[in-house]
Short mmCIF file of C-alpha atoms in Angstrom, two decimals:
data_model
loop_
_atom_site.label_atom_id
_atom_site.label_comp_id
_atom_site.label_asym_id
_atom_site.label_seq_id
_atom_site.Cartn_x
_atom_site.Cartn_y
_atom_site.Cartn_z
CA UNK A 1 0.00 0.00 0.00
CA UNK A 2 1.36 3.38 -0.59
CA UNK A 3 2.13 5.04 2.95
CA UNK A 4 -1.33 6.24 3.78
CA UNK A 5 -0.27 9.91 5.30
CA UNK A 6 -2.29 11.49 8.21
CA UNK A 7 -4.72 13.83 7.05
CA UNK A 8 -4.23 17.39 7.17
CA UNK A 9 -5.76 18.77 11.13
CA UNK A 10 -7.92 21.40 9.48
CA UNK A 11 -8.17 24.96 11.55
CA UNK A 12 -6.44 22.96 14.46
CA UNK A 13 -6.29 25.12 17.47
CA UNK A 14 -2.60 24.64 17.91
CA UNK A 15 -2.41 25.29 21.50
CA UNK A 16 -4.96 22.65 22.38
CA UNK A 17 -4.25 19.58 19.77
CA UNK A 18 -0.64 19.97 18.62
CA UNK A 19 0.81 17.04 17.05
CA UNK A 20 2.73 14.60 20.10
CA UNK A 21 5.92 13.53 19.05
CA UNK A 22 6.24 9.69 17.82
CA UNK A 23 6.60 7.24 20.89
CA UNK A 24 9.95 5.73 20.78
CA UNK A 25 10.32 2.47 21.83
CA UNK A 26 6.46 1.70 23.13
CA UNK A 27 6.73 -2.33 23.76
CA UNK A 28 3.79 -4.73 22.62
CA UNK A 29 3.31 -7.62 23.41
CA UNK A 30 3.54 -10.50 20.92
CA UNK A 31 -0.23 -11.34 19.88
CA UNK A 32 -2.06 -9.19 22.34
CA UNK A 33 -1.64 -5.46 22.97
CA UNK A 34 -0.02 -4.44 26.30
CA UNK A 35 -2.63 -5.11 29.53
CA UNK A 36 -4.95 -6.88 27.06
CA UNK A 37 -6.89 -8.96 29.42
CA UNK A 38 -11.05 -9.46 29.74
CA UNK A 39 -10.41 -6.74 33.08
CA UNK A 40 -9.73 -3.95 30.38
CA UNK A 41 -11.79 -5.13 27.78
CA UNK A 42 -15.40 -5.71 28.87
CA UNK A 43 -16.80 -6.30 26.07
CA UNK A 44 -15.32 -10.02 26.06
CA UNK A 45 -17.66 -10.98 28.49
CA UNK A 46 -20.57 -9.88 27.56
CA UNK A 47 -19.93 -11.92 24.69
CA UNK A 48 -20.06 -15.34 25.66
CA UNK A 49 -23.25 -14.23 28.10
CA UNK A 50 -25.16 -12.20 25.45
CA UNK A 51 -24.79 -13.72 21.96
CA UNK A 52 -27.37 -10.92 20.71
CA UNK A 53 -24.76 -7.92 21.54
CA UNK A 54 -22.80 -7.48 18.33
CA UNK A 55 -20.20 -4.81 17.47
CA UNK A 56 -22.27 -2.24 15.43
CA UNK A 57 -19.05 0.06 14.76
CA UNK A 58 -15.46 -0.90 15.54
CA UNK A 59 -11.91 1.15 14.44
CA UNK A 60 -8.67 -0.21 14.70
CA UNK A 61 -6.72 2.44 17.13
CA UNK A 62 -2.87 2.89 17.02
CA UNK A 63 -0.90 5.29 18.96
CA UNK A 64 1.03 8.92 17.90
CA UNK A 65 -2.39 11.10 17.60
CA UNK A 66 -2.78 14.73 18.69
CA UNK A 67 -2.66 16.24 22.50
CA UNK A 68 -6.06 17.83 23.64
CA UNK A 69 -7.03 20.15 26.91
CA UNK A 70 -10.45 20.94 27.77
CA UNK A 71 -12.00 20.48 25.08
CA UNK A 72 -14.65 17.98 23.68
CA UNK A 73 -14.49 15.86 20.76
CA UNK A 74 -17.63 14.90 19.04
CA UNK A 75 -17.31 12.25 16.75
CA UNK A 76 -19.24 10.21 14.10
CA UNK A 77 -20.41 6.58 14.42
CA UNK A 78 -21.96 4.75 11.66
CA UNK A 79 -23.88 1.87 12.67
CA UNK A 80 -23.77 -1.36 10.52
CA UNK A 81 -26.60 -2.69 12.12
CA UNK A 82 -30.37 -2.28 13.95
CA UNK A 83 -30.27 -2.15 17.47
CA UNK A 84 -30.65 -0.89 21.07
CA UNK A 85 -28.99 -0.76 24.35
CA UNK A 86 -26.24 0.82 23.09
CA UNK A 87 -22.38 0.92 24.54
CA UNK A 88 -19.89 2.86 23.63
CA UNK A 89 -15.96 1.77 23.76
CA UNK A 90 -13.24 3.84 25.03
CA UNK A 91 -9.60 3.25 24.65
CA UNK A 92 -6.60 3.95 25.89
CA UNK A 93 -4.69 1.49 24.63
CA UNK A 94 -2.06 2.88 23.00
CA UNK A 95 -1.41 6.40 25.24
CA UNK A 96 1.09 6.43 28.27
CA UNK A 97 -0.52 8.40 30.46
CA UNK A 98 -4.13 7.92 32.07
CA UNK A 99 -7.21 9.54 30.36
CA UNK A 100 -9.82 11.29 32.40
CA UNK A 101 -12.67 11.70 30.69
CA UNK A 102 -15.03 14.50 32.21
CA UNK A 103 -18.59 13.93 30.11
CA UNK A 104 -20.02 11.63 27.51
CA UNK A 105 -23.03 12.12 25.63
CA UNK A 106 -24.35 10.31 22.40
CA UNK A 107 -27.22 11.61 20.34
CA UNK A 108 -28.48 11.42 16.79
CA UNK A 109 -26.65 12.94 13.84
CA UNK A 110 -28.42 15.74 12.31
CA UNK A 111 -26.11 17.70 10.20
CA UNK A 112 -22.62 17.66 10.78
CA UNK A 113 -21.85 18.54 14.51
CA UNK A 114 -25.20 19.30 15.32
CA UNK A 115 -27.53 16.50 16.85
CA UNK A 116 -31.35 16.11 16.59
CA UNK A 117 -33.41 18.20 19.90
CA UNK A 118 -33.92 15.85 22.28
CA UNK A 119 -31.87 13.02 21.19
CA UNK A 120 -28.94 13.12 23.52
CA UNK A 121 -28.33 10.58 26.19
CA UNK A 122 -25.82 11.04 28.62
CA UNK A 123 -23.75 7.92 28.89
CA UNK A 124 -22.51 6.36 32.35
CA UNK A 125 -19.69 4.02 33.59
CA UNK A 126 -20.39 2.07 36.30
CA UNK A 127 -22.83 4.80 37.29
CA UNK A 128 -20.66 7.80 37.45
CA UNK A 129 -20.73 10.05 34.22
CA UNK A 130 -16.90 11.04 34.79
CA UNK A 131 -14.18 7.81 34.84
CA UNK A 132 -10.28 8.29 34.09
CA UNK A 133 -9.02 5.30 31.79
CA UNK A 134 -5.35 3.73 32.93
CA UNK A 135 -2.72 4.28 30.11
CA UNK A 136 -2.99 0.73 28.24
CA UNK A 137 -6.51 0.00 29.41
CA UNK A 138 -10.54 0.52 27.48
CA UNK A 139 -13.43 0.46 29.20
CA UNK A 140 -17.11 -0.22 28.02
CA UNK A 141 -19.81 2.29 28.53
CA UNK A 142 -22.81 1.16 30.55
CA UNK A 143 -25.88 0.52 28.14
CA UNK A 144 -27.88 3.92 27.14
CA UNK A 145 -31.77 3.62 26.42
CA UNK A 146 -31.32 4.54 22.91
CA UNK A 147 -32.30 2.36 19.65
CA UNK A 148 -29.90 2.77 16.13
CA UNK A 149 -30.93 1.84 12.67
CA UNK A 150 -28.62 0.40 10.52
CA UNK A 151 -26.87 2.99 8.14
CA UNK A 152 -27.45 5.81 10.81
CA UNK A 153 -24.80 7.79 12.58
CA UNK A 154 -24.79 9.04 15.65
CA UNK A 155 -22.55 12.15 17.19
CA UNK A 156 -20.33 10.97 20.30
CA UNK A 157 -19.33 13.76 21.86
CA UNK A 158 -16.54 13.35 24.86
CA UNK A 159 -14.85 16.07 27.12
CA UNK A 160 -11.74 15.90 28.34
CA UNK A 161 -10.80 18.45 30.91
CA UNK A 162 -6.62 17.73 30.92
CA UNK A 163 -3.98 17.55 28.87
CA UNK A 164 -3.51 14.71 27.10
CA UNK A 165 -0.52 13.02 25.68
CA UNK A 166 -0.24 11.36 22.20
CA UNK A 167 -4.05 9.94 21.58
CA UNK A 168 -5.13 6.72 20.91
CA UNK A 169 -6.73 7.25 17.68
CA UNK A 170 -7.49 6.46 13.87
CA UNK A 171 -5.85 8.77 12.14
CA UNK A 172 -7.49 7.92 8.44
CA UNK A 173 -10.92 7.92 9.56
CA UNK A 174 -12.55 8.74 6.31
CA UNK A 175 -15.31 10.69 8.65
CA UNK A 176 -15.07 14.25 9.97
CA UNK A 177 -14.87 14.61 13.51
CA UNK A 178 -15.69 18.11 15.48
CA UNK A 179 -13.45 19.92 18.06
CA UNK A 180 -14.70 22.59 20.23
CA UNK A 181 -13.36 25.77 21.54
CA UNK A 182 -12.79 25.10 25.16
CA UNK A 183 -14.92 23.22 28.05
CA UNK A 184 -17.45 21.01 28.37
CA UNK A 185 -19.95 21.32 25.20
CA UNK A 186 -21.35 17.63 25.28
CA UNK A 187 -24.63 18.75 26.11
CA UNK A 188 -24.40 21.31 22.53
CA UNK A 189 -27.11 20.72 20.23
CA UNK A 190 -26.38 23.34 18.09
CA UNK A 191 -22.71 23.38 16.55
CA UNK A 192 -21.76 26.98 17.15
CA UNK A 193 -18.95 25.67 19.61
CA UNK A 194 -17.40 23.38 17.59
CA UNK A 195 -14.93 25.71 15.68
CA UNK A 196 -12.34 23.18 13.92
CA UNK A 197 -12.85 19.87 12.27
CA UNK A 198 -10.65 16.73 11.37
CA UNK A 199 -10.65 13.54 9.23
CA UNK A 200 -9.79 10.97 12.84
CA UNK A 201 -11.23 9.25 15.50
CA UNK A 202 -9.40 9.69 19.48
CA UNK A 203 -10.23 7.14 22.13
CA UNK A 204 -13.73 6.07 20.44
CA UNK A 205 -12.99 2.47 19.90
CA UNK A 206 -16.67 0.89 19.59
CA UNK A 207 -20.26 1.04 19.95
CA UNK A 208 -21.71 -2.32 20.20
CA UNK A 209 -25.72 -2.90 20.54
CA UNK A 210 -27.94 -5.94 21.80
CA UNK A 211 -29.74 -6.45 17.99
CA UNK A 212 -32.58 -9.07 18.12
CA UNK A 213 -32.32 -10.21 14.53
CA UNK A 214 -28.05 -9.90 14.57
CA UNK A 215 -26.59 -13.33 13.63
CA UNK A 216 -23.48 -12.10 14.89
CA UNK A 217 -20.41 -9.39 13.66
CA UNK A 218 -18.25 -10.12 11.02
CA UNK A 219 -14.74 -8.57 11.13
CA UNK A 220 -13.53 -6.74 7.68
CA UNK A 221 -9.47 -7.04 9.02
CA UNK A 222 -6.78 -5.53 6.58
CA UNK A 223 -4.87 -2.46 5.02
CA UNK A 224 -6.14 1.05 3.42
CA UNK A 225 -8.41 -1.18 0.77
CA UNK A 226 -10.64 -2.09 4.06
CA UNK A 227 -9.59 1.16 6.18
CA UNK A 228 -11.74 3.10 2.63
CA UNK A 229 -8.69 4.98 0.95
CA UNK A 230 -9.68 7.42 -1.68
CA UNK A 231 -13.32 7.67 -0.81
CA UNK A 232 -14.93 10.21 0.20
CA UNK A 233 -15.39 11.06 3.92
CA UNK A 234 -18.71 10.61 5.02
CA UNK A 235 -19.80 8.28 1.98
CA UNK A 236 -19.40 5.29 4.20
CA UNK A 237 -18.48 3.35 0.96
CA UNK A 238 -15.76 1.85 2.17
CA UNK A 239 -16.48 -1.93 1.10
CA UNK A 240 -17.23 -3.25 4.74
CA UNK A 241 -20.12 -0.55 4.24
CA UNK A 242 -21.18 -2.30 1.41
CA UNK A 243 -21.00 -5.30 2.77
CA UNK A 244 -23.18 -4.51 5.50
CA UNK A 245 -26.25 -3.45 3.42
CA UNK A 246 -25.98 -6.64 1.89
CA UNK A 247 -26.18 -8.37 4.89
CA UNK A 248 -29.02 -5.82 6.29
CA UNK A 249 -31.55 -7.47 3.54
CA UNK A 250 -30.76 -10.67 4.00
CA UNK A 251 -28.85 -11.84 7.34
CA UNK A 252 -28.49 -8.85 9.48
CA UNK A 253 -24.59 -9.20 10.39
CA UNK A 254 -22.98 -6.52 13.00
CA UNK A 255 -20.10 -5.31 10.51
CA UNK A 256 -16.61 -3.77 11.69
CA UNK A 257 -13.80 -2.21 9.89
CA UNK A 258 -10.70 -3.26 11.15
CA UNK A 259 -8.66 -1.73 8.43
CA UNK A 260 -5.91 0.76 8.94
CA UNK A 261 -4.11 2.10 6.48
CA UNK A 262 -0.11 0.82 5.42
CA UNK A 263 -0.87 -2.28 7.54
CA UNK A 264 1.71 -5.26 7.27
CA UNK A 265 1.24 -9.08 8.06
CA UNK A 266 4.39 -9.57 9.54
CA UNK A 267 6.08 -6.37 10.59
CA UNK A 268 5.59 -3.13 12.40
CA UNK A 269 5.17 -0.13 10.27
CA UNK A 270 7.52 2.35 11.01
CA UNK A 271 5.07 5.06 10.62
CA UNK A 272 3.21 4.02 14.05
CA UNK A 273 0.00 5.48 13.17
CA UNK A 274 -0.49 2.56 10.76
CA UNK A 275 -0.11 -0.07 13.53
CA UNK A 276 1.36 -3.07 14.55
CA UNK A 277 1.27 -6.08 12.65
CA UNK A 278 -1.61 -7.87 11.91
CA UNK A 279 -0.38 -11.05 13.91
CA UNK A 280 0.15 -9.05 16.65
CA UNK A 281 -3.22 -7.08 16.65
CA UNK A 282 -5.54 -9.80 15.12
CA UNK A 283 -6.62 -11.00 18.65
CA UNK A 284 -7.72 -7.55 20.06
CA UNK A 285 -9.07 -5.41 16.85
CA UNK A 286 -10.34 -9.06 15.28
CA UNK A 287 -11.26 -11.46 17.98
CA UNK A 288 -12.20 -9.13 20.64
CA UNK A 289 -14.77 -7.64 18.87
CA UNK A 290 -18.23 -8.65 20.69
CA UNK A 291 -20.09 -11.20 18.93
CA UNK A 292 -17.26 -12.28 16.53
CA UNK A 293 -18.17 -15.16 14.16
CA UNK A 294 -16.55 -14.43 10.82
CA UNK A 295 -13.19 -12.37 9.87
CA UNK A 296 -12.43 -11.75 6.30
CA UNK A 297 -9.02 -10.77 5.66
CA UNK A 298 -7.81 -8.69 2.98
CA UNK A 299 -3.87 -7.85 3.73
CA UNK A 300 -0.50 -8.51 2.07
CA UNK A 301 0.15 -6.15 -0.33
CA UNK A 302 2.36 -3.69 1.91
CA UNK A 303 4.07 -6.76 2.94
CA UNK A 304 4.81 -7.68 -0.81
CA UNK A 305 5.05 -3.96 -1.45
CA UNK A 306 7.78 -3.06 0.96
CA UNK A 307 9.80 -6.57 0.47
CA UNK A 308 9.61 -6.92 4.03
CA UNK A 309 9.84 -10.16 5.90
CA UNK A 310 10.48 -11.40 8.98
CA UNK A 311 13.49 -10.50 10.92
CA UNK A 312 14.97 -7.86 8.91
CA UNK A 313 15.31 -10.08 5.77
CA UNK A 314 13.06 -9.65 1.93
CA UNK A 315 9.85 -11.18 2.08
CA UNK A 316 9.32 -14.84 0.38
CA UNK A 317 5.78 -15.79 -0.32
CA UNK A 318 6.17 -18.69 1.61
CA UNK A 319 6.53 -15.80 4.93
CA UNK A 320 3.91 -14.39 4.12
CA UNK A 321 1.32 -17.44 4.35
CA UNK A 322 2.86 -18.46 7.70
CA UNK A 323 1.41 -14.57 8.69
CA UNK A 324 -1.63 -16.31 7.47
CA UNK A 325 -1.46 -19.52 9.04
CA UNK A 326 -0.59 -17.72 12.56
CA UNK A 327 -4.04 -15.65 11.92
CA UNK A 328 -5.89 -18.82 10.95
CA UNK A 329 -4.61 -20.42 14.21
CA UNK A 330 -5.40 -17.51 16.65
CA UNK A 331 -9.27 -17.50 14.82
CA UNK A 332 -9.60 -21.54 15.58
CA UNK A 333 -8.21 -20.71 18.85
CA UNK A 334 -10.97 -18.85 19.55
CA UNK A 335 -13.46 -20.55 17.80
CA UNK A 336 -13.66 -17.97 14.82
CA UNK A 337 -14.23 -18.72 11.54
CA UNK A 338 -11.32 -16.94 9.00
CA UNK A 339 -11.99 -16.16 5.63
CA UNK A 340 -8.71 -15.49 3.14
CA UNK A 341 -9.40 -12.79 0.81
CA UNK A 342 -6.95 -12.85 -2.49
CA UNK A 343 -4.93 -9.96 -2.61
CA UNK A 344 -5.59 -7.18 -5.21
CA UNK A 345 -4.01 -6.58 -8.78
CA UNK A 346 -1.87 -3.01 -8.60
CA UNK A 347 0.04 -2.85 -12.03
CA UNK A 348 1.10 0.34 -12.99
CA UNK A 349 1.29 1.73 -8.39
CA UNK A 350 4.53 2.30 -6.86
CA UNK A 351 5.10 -0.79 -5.25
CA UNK A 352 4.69 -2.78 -8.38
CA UNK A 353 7.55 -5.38 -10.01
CA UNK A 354 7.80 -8.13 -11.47
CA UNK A 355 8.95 -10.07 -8.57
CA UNK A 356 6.80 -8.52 -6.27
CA UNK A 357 3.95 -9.60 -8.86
CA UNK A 358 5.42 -13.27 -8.73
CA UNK A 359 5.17 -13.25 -4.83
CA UNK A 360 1.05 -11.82 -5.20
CA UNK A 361 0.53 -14.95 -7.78
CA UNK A 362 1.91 -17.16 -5.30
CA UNK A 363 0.37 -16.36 -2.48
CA UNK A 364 -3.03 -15.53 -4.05
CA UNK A 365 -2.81 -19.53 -5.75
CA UNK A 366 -2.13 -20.69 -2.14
CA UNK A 367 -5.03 -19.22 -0.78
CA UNK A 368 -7.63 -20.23 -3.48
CA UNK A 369 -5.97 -23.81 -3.23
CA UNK A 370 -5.21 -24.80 -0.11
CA UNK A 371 -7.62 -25.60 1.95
CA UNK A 372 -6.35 -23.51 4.54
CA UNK A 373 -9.22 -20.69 5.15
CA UNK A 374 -13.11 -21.68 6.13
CA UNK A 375 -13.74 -20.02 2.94
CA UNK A 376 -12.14 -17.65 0.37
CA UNK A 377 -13.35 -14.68 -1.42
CA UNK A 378 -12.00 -14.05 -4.49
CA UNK A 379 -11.42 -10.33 -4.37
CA UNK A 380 -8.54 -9.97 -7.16
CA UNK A 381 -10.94 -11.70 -9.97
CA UNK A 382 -13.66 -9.12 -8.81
CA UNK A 383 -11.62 -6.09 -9.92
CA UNK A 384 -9.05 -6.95 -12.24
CA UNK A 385 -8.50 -5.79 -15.63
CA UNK A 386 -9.96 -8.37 -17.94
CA UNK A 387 -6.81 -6.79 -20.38
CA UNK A 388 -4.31 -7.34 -18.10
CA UNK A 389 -5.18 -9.27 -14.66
CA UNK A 390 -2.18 -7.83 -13.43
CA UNK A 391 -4.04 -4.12 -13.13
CA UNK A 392 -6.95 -3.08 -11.62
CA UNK A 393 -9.85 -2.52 -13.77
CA UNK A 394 -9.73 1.10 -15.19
CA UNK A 395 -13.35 1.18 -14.17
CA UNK A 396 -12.79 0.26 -10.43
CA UNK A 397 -9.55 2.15 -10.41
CA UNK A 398 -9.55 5.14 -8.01
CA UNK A 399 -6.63 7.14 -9.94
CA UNK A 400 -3.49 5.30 -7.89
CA UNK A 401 -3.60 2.24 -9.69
CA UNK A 402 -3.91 0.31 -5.91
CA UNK A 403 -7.10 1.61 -4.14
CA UNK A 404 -10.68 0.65 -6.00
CA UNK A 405 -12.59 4.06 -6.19
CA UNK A 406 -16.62 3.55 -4.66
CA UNK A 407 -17.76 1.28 -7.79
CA UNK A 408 -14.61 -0.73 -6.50
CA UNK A 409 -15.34 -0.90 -3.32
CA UNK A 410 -18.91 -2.32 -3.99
CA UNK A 411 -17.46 -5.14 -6.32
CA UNK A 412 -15.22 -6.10 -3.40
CA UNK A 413 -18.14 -6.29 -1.55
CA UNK A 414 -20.94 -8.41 -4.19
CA UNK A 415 -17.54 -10.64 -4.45
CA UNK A 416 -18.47 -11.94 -1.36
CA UNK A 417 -20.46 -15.31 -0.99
CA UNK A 418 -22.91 -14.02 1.62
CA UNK A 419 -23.56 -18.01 2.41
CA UNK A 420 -19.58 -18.14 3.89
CA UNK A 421 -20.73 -15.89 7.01
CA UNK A 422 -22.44 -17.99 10.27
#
C-alpha cells in the first residue's frame, strides 16, 4: 500500500491539539496489545453471556495522535446494524498516560456537529458520568436507552478536561470529527462551539448494541483497501459498508472495519500510526470484537510492497502465508471462523515489479488452493483488468492504480459469498 499519510488537522487550534511527538520504543506484546486482558476489555464478556450484543461500529486504534485540553471531541459513528442498548468503547490502549474523561453524551446525527433536539443521552460508567481510563486500558460504557438503525450515525461527543498526551486514535478515519473551543460542550445541540474539524477518531474504539435479529459481527481485518482509501469522507463506501447493506436485507450481520491504512502481516510499520502487525493485533481489533463469528481478511500487499519479511530479511511468499497460518490459528483458537481474501491486482502503483507480482501470484494460488481458510473470497478476480489481470480494472480504479474508487469498493463487496458468514 502506498504510505497512507495522516490527514491534514484542518483549523487545528494549535495550543490545544498539537501534534505529540512519535513514541519511541512503546513495547507490545507479541499477539495481544499491552494489559490486554477481559479486566480492560469488557466487552469479552458480555460476549459469551449475550450472543445478541454485536459490534455495530469498531476502528482499529494505534498510537502517535494529537494532544487535547479541555476540550470535547464529538465524533461520528456509523452503525452497521439495527439495534438498542447501546455501549460505547473507550480506549486507551495505546497512550502512556491515564485519560480522564469528564462527560459523555451520544445523540443522533443531524447535520454535521449538530444532533437532533432531544436526542442526547448522557452515557454512564459504572454509574458515574466522569471515569479516568489507565494508560494501556478501554473500558465499556454502561448501556444507554437509545435504539440505532442500521446505516445511521450518531454524534459521540466526549470532554476531556486535561492535557492529554499522544491519543489513541485512527488517524485515516474517512469521517469528519468536530473539536470545540474550550470546556465542556457535550450537552451542545447546536454546533456553534465546535470551531475546527478533522478527518480521525481519538479514544472512540466501539459502539456495540444488543440487535434481536443480529446473527453475529463479522470482522472486515486488513490495510487502506478495508480502512476506505480514496473515498470520500462521510460516503461510508468503504467496502465493509457495502457489505453490510448486503447483509441488512438478507442476514443482518454486525459489521466492523478493522482496516488501517499501510498495515503489514508480519512487521511493524515504522510510521506508528499505521499499527502493529496484523499477527500481533488480530486478537484484540479481530477477535475481541463482541459477537465475533466471521473475519475476512484482505492484507498482504504492503508486505509484498515493501519486500519486508520477517526478521529484517526480503519477504518470500512462503513468509507471508505463515502470517496467514498464525491468523488462521489464533481465529480456531478462539473458535472464529477466517476467511482469506486474495490480494488485489496493482500494475502500474509504486510498489509494483515483477517479482513482487510473482510473490502476489503465489500467495493468491495458495489461498484459493489450499484448503487452509473456512472459505475464500476471491477479491482480485472481482476487480481486475480483464486486459491485463495484473491491473486493476480502469473502471474500479480510483486514480493510484492500488485503491478501487466507490464502484470498487462495492465489487469487493458483491464478491463476497454471503452463504460463507455464520
Amino acid at each position: 500500500m502506498l504510505v497512507t499519510q495522516r490527514r491534514t488537522l484542518l483549523a487545528l487550534l494549535a495550543a490545544t491539539t498539537a501534534v505529540a511527538g512519535l513514541m519511541a520504543g512503546a513495547p507490545f506484546a507479541e499477539g495481544q496489545p499491552p494489559n490486554h486482558h477481559p479486566a480492560n476489555h469488557q466487552s469479552a464478556g458480555t460476549q459469551s453471556s449475550n450472543p445478541q450484543r454485536v459490534a455495530a461500529w469498531a476502528p482499529s486504534m494505534t498510537i502517535g495522535g494529537p494532544n487535547f485540553n479541555n476540550q470535547t471531541i464529538r465524533m461520528v459513528a456509523h452503525s452497521s446494524i439495527d439495534g438498542g442498548a447501546l455501549r460505547i468503547h473507550l480506549s486507551n490502549l495505546r497512550s502512556t498516560i491515564p485519560l480522564t474523561v469528564g462527560a459523555v453524551i451520544i445523540a443522533e446525527q443531524a447535520d454535521r456537529a449538530t444532533a437532533v433536539a432531544g436526542s442526547q443521552h448522557t452515557v454512564t460508567f459504572a454509574g458515574t458520568t466522569s471515569v479516568t481510563i489507565a494508560a494501556g486500558a478501554e473500558l465499556a460504557s454502561d448501556p444507554v436507552s437509545m435504539s440505532v438503525k442500521a446505516d445511521q450515525n450518531v454524534l459521540v461527543s466526549i470532554y476531556l478536561p486535561h492535557a492529554t498526551s499522544s491519543a489513541t486514535w485512527h488517524s485515516d478515519a474517512f469521517d469528519t470529527t468536530y473539536l470545540s473551543d474550550p470546556g465542556d460542550h457535550t450537552a451542545d445541540t447546536a454546533d456553534g462551539n465546535y470551531i475546527a474539524s478533522t478527518t480521525s477518531w481519538y479514544y472512540l474504539s466501539g459502539l456495540d448494541v444488543i440487535s434481536p435479529d443480529a446473527n453475529g459481527t463479522v470482522v472486515a481485518f486488513g490495510d487502506s483497501i478495508t480502512d476506505g482509501y480514496n473515498t470520500p469522507a462521510g460516503a461510508y463506501h468503504r467496502w465493509p459498508d457495502d457489505l453490510a447493506r448486503r447483509l441488512a436485507g438478507t442476514q443482518p450481520m454486525g459489521v466492523v472495519d478493522a482496516g488501517l491504512g499501510g498495515n503489514r502481516v508480519l512487521t511493524d510499520v515504522p510510521n506508528i500510526w499505521q499499527g502493529i502487525a496484523a499477527t500481533k493485533r488480530f486478537a484484540h481489533d479481530a477477535l475481541g470484537q463482541p459477537g465475533v463469528k466471521d473475519v475476512i481478511l484482505l492484507e498482504g500487499v504492503n508486505d509484498i510492497g515493501n519486500n519486508t519479511g520477517p526478521n529484517g530479511g526480503p519477504l518470500t511468499a512462503q513468509d507471508l502465508i505463515n502470517g496467514y497460518q498464525n491468523l488462521i490459528q489464533q481465529a480456531h483458537a478462539a473458535g472464529v471462523r477466517l476467511i482469506g481474501g486474495t490480494i488485489l491486482p496493482d500494475k502500474g502503483a509504486g510498489y509494483y515489479s515483477d517479482s513482487a507480482e510473482a510473490t502476489r501470484q503465489t500467495v493468491n494460488n495458495w489461498i484459493r488452493t489450499s484448503g487452509a481458510f473456512d472459505g475464500v473470497v476471491d477479491f482480485e478476480k472481482a476487480v481486475a483488468d480483464p486486459a491485463d489481470p495484473a491491473a486493476l480494472n480502469p473502471a474500479f480504479d480510483s486514480g493510484d492504480h492500488l485503491h478501487p474508487n466507490e464502484a470498487g469498493m462495492q465489487a469487493l463487496a458483491n464478491a463476497v459469498d454471503l452463504s460463507l458468514l455464520k
